[in-house]
mmCIF file of C-alpha atoms in Angstrom:
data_model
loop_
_atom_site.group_PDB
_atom_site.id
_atom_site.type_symbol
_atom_site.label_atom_id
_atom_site.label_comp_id
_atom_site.label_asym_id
_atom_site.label_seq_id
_atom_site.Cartn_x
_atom_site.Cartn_y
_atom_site.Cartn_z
ATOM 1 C CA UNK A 209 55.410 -21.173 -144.819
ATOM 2 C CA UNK A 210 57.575 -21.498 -141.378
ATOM 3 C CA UNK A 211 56.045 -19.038 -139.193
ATOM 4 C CA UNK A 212 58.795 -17.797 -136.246
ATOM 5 C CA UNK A 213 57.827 -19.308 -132.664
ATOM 6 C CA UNK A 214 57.015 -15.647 -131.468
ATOM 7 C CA UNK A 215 54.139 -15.631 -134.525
ATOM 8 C CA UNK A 216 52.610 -18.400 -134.113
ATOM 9 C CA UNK A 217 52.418 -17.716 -130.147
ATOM 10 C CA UNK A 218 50.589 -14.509 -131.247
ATOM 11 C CA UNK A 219 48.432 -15.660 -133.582
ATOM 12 C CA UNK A 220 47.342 -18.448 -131.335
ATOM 13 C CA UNK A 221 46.521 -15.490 -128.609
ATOM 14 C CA UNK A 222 44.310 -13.601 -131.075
ATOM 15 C CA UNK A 223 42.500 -17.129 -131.791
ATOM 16 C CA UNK A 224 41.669 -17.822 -128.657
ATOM 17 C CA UNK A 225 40.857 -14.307 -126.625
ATOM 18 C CA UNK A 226 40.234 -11.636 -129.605
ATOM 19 C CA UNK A 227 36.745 -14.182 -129.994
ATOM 20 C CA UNK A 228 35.987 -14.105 -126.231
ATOM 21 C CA UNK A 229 35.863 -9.883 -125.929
ATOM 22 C CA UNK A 230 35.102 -10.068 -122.327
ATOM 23 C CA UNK A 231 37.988 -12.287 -121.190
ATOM 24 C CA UNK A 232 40.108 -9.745 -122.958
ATOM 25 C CA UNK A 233 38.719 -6.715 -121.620
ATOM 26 C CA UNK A 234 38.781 -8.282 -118.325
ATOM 27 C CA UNK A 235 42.480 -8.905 -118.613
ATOM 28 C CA UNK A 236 43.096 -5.384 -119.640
ATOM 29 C CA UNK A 237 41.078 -4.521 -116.529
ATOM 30 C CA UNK A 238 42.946 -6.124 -114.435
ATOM 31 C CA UNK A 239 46.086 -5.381 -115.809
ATOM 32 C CA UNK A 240 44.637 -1.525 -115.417
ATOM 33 C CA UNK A 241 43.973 -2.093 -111.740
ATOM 34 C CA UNK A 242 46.978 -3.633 -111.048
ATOM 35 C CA UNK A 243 49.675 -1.213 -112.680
ATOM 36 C CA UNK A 244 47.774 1.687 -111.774
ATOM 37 C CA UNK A 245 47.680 0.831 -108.515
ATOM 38 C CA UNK A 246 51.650 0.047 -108.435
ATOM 39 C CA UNK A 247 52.187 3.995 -110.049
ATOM 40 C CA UNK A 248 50.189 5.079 -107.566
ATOM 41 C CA UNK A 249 52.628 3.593 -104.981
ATOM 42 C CA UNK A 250 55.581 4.726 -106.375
ATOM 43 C CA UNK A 251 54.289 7.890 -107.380
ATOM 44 C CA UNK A 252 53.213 9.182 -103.927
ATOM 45 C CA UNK A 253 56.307 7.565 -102.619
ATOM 46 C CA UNK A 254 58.845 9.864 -104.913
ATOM 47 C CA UNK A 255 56.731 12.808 -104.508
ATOM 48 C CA UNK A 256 56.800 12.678 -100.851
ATOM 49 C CA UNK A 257 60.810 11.667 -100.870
ATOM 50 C CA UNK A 258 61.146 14.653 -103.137
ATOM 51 C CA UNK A 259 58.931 17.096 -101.105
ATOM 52 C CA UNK A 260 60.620 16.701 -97.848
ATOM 53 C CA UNK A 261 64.001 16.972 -99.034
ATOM 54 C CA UNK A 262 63.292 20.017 -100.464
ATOM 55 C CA UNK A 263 61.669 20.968 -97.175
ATOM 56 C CA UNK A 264 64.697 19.754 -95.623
ATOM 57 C CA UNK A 265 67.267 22.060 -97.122
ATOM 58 C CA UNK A 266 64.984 24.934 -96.475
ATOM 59 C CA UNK A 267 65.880 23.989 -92.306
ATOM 60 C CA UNK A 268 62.120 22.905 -92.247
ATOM 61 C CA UNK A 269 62.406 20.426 -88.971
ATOM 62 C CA UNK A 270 61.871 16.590 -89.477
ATOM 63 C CA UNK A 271 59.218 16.494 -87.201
ATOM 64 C CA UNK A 272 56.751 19.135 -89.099
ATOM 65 C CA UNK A 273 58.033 17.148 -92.493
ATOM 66 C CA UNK A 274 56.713 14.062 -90.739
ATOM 67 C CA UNK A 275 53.614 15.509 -89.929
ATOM 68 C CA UNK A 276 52.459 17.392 -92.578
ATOM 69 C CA UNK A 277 54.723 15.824 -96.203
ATOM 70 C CA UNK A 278 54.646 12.017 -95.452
ATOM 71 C CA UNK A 279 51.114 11.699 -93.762
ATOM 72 C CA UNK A 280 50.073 13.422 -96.983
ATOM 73 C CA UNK A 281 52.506 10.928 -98.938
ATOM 74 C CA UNK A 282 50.922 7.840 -97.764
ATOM 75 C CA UNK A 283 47.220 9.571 -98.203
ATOM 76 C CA UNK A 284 47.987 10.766 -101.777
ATOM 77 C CA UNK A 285 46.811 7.658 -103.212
ATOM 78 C CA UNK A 286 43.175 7.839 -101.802
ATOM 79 C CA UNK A 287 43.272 11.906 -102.895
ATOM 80 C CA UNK A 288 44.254 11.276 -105.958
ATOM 81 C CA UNK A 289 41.992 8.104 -106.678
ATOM 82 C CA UNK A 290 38.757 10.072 -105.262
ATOM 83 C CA UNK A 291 39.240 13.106 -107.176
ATOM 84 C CA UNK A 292 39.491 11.066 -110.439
ATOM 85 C CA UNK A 293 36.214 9.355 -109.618
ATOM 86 C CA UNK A 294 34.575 12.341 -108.619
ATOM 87 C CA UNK A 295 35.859 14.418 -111.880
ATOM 88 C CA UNK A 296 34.792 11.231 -113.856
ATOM 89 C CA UNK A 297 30.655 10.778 -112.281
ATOM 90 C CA UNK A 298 32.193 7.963 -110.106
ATOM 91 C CA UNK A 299 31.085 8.898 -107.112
ATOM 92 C CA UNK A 300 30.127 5.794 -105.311
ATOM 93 C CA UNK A 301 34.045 4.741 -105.648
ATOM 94 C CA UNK A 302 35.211 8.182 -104.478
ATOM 95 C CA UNK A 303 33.183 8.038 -101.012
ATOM 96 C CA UNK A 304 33.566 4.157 -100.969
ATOM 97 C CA UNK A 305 37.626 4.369 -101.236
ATOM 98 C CA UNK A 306 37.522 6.597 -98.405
ATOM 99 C CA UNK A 307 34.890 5.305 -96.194
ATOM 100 C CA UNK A 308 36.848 1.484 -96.532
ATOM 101 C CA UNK A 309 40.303 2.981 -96.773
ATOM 102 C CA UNK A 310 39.243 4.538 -92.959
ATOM 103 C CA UNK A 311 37.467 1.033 -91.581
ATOM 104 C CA UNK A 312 40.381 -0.641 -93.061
ATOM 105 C CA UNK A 313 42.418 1.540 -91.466
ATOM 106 C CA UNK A 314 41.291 1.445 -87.826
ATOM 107 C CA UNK A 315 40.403 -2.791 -88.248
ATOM 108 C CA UNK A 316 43.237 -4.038 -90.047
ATOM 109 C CA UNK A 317 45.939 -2.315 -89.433
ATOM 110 C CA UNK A 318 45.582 -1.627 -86.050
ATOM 111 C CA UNK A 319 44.095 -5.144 -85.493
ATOM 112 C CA UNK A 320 47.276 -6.741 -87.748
ATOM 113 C CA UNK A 321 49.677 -4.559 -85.638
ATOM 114 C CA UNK A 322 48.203 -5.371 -82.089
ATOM 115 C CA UNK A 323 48.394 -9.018 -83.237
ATOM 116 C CA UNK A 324 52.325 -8.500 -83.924
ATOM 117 C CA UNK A 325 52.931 -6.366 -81.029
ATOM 118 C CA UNK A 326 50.329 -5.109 -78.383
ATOM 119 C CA UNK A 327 50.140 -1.416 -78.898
ATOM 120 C CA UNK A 328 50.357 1.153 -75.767
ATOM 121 C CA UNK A 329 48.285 4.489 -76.512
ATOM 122 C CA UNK A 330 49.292 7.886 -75.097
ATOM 123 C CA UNK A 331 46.772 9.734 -72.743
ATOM 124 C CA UNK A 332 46.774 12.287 -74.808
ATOM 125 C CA UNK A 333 45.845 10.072 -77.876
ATOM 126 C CA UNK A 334 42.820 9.093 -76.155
ATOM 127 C CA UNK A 335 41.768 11.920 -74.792
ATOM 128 C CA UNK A 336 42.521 14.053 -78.143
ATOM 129 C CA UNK A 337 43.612 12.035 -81.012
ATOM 130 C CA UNK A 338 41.267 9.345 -81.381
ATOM 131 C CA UNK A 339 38.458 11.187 -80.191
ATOM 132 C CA UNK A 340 38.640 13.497 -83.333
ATOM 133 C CA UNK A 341 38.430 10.290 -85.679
ATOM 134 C CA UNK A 342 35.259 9.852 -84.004
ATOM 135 C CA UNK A 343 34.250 13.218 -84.659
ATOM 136 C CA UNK A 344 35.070 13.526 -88.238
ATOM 137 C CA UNK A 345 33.126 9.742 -88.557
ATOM 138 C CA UNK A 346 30.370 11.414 -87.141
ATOM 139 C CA UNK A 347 30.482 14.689 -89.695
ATOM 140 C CA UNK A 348 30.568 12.812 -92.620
ATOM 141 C CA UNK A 349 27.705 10.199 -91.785
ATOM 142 C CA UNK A 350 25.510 13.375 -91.208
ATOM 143 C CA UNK A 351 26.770 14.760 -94.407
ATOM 144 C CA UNK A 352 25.618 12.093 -95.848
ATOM 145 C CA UNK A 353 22.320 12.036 -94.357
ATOM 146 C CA UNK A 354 20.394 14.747 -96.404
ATOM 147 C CA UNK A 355 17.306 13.033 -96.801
ATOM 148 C CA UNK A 356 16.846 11.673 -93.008
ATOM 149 C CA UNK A 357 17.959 14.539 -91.319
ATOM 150 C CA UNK A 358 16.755 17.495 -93.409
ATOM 151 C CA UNK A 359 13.742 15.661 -95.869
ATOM 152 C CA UNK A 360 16.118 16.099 -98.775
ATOM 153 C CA UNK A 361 15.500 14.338 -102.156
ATOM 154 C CA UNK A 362 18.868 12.340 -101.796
ATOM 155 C CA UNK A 363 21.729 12.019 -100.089
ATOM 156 C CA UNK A 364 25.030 13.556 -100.901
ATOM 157 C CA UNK A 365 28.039 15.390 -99.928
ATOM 158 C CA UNK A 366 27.774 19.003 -101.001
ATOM 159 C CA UNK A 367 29.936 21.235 -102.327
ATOM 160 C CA UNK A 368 29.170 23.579 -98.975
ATOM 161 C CA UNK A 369 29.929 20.244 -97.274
ATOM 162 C CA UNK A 370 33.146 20.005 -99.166
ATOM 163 C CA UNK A 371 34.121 23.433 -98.332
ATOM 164 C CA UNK A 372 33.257 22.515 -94.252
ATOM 165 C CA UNK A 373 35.476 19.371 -94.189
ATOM 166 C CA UNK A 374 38.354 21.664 -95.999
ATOM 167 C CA UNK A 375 37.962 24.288 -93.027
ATOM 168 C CA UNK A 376 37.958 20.993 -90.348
ATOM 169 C CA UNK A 377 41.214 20.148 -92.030
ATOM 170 C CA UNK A 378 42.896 23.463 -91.648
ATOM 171 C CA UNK A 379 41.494 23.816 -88.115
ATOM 172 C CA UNK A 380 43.501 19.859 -87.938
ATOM 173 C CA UNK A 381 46.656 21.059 -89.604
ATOM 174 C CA UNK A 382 47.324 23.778 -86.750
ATOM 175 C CA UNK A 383 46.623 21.492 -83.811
ATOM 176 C CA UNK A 384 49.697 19.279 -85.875
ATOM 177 C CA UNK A 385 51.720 22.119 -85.790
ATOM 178 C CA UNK A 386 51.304 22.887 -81.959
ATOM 179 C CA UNK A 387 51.821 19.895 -81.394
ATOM 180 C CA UNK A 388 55.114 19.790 -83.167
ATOM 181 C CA UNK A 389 56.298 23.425 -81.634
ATOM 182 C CA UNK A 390 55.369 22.129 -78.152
ATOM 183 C CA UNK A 391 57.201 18.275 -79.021
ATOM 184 C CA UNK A 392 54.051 16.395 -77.513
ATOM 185 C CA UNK A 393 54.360 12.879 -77.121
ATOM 186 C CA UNK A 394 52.667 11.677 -80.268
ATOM 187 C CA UNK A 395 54.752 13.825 -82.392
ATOM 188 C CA UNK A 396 57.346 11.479 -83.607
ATOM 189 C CA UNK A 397 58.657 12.568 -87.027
ATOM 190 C CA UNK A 398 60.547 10.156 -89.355
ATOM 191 C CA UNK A 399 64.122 10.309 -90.138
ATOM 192 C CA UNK A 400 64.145 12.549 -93.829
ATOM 193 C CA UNK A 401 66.749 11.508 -97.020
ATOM 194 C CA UNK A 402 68.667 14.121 -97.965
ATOM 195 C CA UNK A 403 69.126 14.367 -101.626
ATOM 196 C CA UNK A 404 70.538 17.228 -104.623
ATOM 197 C CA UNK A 405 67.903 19.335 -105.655
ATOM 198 C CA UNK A 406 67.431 18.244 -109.133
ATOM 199 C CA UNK A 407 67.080 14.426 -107.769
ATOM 200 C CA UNK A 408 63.977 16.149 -105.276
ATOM 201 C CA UNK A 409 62.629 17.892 -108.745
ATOM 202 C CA UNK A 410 62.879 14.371 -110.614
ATOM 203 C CA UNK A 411 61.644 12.810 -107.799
ATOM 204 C CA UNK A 412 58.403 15.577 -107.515
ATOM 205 C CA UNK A 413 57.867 15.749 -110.732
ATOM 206 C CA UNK A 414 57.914 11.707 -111.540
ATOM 207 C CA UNK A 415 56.047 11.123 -108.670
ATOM 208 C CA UNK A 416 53.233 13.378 -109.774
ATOM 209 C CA UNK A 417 52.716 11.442 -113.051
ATOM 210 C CA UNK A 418 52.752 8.207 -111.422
ATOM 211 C CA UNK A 419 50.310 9.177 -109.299
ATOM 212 C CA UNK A 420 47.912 11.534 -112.390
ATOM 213 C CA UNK A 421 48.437 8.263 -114.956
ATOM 214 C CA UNK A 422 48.397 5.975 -112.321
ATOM 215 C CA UNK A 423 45.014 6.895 -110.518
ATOM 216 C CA UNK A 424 43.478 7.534 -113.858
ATOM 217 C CA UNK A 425 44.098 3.898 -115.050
ATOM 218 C CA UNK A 426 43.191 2.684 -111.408
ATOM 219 C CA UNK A 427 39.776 4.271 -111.825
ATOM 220 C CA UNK A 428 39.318 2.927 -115.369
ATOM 221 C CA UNK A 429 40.077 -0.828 -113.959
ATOM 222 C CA UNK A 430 38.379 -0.698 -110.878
ATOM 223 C CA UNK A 431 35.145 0.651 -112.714
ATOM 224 C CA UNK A 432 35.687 -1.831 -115.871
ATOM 225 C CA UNK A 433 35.910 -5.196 -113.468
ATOM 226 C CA UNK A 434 33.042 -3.974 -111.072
ATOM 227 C CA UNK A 435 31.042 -3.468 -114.620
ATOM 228 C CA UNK A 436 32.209 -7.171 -115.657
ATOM 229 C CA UNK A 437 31.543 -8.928 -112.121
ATOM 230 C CA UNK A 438 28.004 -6.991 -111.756
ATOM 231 C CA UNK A 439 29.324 -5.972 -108.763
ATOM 232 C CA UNK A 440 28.407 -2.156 -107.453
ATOM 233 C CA UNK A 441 31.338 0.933 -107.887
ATOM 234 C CA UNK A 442 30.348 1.261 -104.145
ATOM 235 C CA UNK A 443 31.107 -2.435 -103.103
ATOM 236 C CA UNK A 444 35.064 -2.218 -105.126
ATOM 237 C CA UNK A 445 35.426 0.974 -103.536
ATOM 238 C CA UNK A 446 34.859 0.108 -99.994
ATOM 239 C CA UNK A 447 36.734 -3.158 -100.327
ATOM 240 C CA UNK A 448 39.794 -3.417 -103.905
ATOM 241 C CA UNK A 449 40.065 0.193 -104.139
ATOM 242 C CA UNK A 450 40.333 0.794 -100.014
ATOM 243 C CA UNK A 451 42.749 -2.022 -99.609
ATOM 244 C CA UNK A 452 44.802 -1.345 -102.249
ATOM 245 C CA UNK A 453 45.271 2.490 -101.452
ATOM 246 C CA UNK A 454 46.114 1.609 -97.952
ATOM 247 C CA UNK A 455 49.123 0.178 -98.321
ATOM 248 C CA UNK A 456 51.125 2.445 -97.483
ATOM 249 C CA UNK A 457 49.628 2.673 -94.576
ATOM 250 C CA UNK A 458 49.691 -0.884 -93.805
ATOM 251 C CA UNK A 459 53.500 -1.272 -94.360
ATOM 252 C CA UNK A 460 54.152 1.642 -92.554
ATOM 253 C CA UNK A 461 52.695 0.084 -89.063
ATOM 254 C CA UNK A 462 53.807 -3.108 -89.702
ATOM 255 C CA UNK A 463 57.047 -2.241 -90.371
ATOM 256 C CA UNK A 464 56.863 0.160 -86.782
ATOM 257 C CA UNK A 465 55.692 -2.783 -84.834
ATOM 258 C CA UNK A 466 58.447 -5.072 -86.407
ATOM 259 C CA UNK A 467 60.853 -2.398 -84.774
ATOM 260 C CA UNK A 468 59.293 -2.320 -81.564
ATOM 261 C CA UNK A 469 57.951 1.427 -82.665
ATOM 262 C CA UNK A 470 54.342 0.288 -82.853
ATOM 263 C CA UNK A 471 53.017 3.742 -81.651
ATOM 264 C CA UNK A 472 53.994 5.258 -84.611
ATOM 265 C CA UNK A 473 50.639 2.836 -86.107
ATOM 266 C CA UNK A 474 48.482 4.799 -84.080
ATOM 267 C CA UNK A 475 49.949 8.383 -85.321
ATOM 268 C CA UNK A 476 49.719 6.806 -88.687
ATOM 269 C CA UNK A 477 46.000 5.422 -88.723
ATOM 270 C CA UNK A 478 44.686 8.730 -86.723
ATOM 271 C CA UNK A 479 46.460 10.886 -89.380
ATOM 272 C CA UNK A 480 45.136 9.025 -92.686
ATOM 273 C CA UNK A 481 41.698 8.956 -91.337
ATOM 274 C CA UNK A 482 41.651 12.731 -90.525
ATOM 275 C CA UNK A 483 43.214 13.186 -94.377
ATOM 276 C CA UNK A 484 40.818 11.075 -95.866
ATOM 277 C CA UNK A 485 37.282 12.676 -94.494
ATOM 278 C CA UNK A 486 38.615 15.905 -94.015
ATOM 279 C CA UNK A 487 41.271 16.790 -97.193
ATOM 280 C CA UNK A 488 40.196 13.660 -99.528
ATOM 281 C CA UNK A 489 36.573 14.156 -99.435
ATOM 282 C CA UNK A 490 36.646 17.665 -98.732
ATOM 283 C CA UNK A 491 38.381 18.249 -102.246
ATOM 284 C CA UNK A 492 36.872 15.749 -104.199
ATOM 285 C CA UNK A 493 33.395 16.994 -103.121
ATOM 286 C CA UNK A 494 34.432 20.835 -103.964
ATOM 287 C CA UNK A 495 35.510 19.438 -107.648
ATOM 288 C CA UNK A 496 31.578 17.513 -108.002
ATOM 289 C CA UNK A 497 28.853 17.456 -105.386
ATOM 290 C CA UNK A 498 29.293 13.368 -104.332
ATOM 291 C CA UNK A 499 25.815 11.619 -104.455
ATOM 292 C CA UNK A 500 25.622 8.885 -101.812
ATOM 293 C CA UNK A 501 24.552 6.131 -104.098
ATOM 294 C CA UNK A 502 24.969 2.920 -103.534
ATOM 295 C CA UNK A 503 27.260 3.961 -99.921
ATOM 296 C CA UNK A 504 24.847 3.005 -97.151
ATOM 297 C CA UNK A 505 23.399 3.864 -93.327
ATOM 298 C CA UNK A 506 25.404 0.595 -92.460
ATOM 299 C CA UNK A 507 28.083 1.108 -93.790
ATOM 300 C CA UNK A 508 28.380 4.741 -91.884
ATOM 301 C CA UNK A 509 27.487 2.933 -89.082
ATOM 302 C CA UNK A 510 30.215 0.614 -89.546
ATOM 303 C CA UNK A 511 32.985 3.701 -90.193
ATOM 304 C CA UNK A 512 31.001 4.898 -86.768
ATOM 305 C CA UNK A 513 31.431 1.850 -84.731
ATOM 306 C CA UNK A 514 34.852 1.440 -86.327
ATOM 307 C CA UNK A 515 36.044 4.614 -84.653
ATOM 308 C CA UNK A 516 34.124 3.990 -81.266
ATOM 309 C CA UNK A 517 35.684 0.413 -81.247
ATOM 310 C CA UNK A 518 39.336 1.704 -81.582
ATOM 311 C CA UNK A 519 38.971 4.271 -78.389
ATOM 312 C CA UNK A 520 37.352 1.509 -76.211
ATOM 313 C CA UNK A 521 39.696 -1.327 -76.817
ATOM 314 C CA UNK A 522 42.219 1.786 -75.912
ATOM 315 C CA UNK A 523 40.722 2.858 -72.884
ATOM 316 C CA UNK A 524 39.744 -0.285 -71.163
ATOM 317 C CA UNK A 525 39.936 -3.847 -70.585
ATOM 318 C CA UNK A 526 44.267 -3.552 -70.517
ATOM 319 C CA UNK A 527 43.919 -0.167 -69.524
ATOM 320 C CA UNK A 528 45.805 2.124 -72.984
ATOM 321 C CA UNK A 529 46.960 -1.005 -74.815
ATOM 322 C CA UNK A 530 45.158 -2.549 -77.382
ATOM 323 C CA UNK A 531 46.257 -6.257 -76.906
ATOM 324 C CA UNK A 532 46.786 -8.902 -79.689
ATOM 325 C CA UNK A 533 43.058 -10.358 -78.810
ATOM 326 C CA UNK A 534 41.725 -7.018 -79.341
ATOM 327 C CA UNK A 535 43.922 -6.615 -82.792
ATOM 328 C CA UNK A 536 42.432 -10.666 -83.702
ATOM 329 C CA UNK A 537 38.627 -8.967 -82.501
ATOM 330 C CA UNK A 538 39.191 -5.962 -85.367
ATOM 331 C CA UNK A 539 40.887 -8.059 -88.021
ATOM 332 C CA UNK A 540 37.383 -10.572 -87.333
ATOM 333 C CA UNK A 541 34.719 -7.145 -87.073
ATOM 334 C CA UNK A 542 36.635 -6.354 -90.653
ATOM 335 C CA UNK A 543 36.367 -10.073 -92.218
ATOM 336 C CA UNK A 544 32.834 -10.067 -91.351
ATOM 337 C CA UNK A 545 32.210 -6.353 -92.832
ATOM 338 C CA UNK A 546 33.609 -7.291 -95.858
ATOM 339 C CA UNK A 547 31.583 -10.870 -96.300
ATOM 340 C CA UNK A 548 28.515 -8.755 -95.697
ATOM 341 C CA UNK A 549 28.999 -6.232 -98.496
ATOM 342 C CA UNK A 550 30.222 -9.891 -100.596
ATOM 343 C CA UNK A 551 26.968 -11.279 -99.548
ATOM 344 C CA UNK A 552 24.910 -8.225 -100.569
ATOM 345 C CA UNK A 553 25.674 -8.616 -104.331
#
C-alpha cells in the first residue's frame, strides 16, 4: 500500500509524540500560551479601536478617549487574564500577573525607554503622579498583609479589599478627568481613528472574544507549563504572564521615545499601574477573595521599592530626567528580580 506523503508525515507524528504524553501536552501548552496571548493582543486592541470611535462620533474629546478608552485598552489584557484566574482558584497567577506586570512596568519599560531616550518628568508628575503609584504599592502590600498586621490566619485580598481598591479607582478616574477639563501638562491624548459604526461594533464585539477565548486559553497554558516545569502559578505569573500582558505597554513607550514623545512612557506606566492595583485587582478580588499564596513579603517589597526607585531617579541626581544610566540601573534591578524568583524554584 502507497501511503500519500501527508499520511505517512502523520502517522510518523503519532509514533513519536502520542507515546511521550508530556511532550505533547507540553506542546499544546505552549501553543495555548502563545495564541492566547496573541488574541489577547488583538482583542484589546479592536475593542479599544472600536470603543473610542464610537466615543468619537458622540463629540467625546480625544483627550478624555486617551485617558480613560486606551489606558483601559492596553490594561485589558491583565483584567481580563486576572479575572479568569481568580474565577478559575488561580489566584497566585491573578495577583502575580499584576504585581510583575507593575515591576515590569516601572523597570523595564521605563528603564528600556530612558536607555533609548532620557526621559524629562513634569513637576506635577512628581509631585502627583508618581507619588500615587507609590501609594497604591503601599495599599496593596498591606492588603496583603493579614496575618502580620492584624494576626490573621492567612494572607489575602478580600472581597472588602476588592471593593476599597474599586472606590481608589473611581476616586483616580475623576482626578483624570480634571485633569483633562483643566488640559494639565501630562494630559496628552492620542490621535483617535475614525471609523463607520458597524466597523466600531465588529471591532467591539471581535475584540471582546479575542480577549474572553483568548485569556481563557492563556490561563489554561500558563497553568499547564508551570504544572509541567514544577515551577509555582506565582513564579509564571510574576514573570511569562506579566511580560507577556505588558506589551502593549512596552510598544507603546518605545514607540513614544522612537518619536521623540518619550513622556507619553511615563503617562503610560503611571496609568497601567494605577489600573492594575486599583481596577484589575479590585475586580478580580470582588469575583473570589485572592489568597496570597505563593506571592511573597519580597516580592511586595520589590513592587514597593520599584515605585520608590522610579520617583528618586526622577527627582534627583539629573534633576526630573531619568537618564539612560538610570534606565540601564532598572532594566539590571529587574534582571536580578527575575533570576531571584528563577533561583527560588
Amino acid at each position: 500500500i502507497i501511503f500519500p506523503n501527508f499520511t505517512i508525515e502523520l502517522l510518523t507524528f503519532f509514533l513519536i509524540f502520542v507515546p511521550n504524553f508530556k511532550v505533547l501536552k507540553d506542546m499544546l501548552d505552549t501553543l495555548f500560551l502563545v495564541g492566547g496571548l496573541a488574541l489577547i493582543l488583538l482583542g484589546a486592541n479592536g475593542l479599544t479601536d472600536g470603543a473610542a470611535a464610537v466615543a468619537k462620533r458622540f463629540n467625546i474629546s480625544d483627550l478624555v478617549i486617551g485617558l480613560t478608552i486606551v489606558a483601559f485598552g492596553t490594561s485589558a489584557p491583565e483584567l481580563v487574564i486576572s479575572c479568569m484566574a481568580a474565577l478559575g482558584g488561580s489566584a497566585d497567577m491573578a495577583i502575580g500577573n499584576v504585581v510583575g506586570s507593575n515591576v515590569f512596568n516601572v523597570l523595564m519599560i521605563v528603564g528600556v525607554t530612558a536607555m533609548v531616550l532620557p526621559i524629562k518628568v513634569g513637576e506635577g508628575t512628581l509631585s502627583k503622579e508618581i507619588p500615587l503609584v507609590v501609594l497604591a504599592s503601599f495599599a496593596l502590600a498591606f492588603f496583603g498583609n493579614d496575618v502580620l498586621l492584624d494576626g490573621g490566619s492567612m494572607n489575602a485580598i478580600s472581597r472588602i479589599d476588592g471593593l476599597i481598591l474599586l472606590c481608589f479607582f473611581l476616586i483616580f478616574m475623576r482626578y483624570t478627568f480634571a485633569i483633562a477639563r483643566n488640559g494639565g501638562e501630562e494630559a496628552e491624548g492620542e490621535k483617535i481613528k475614525e471609523m463607520p459604526m458597524w466597523k466600531s461594533i465588529l471591532f467591539i464585539v471581535g475584540g471582546l472574544a479575542g480577549l474572553v477565548f483568548g485569556g481563557q486559553w492563556f490561563v489554561d497554558g500558563a497553568s499547564g507549563i508551570a504544572s509541567s516545569l514544577g515551577v509555582s502559578e506565582s513564579t509564571i505569573g510574576l514573570t511569562i504572564v506579566a511580560g507577556g500582558t505588558s506589551l502593549p505597554e512596552l510598544a507603546t513607550s518605545v514607540t513614544a521615545a522612537l518619536k521623540k514623545n518619550s513622556g507619553i512612557a511615563i503617562g503610560n506606566v503611571i496609568g497601567s499601574n494605577l489600573f492594575n492595583i486599583f481596577f484589575v485587582l479590585g475586580c478580580s478580588a470582588s469575583i473570589s477573595p485572592l489568597p496570597m499564596g505563593g506571592i511573597t513579603n519580597f516580592d511586595m517589597a520589590v513592587l514597593v521599592g520599584s515605585a520608590i526607585l522610579f520617583w528618586i531617579v526622577g527627582w534627583f541626581f539629573k534633576k526630573r530626567t531619568i537618564t539612560r544610566v538610570e534606565g540601564a540601573l532598572m532594566v539590571v534591578c529587574y534582571v536580578a528580580y527575575t533570576a531571584y524568583l528563577i533561583a527560588q524554584q
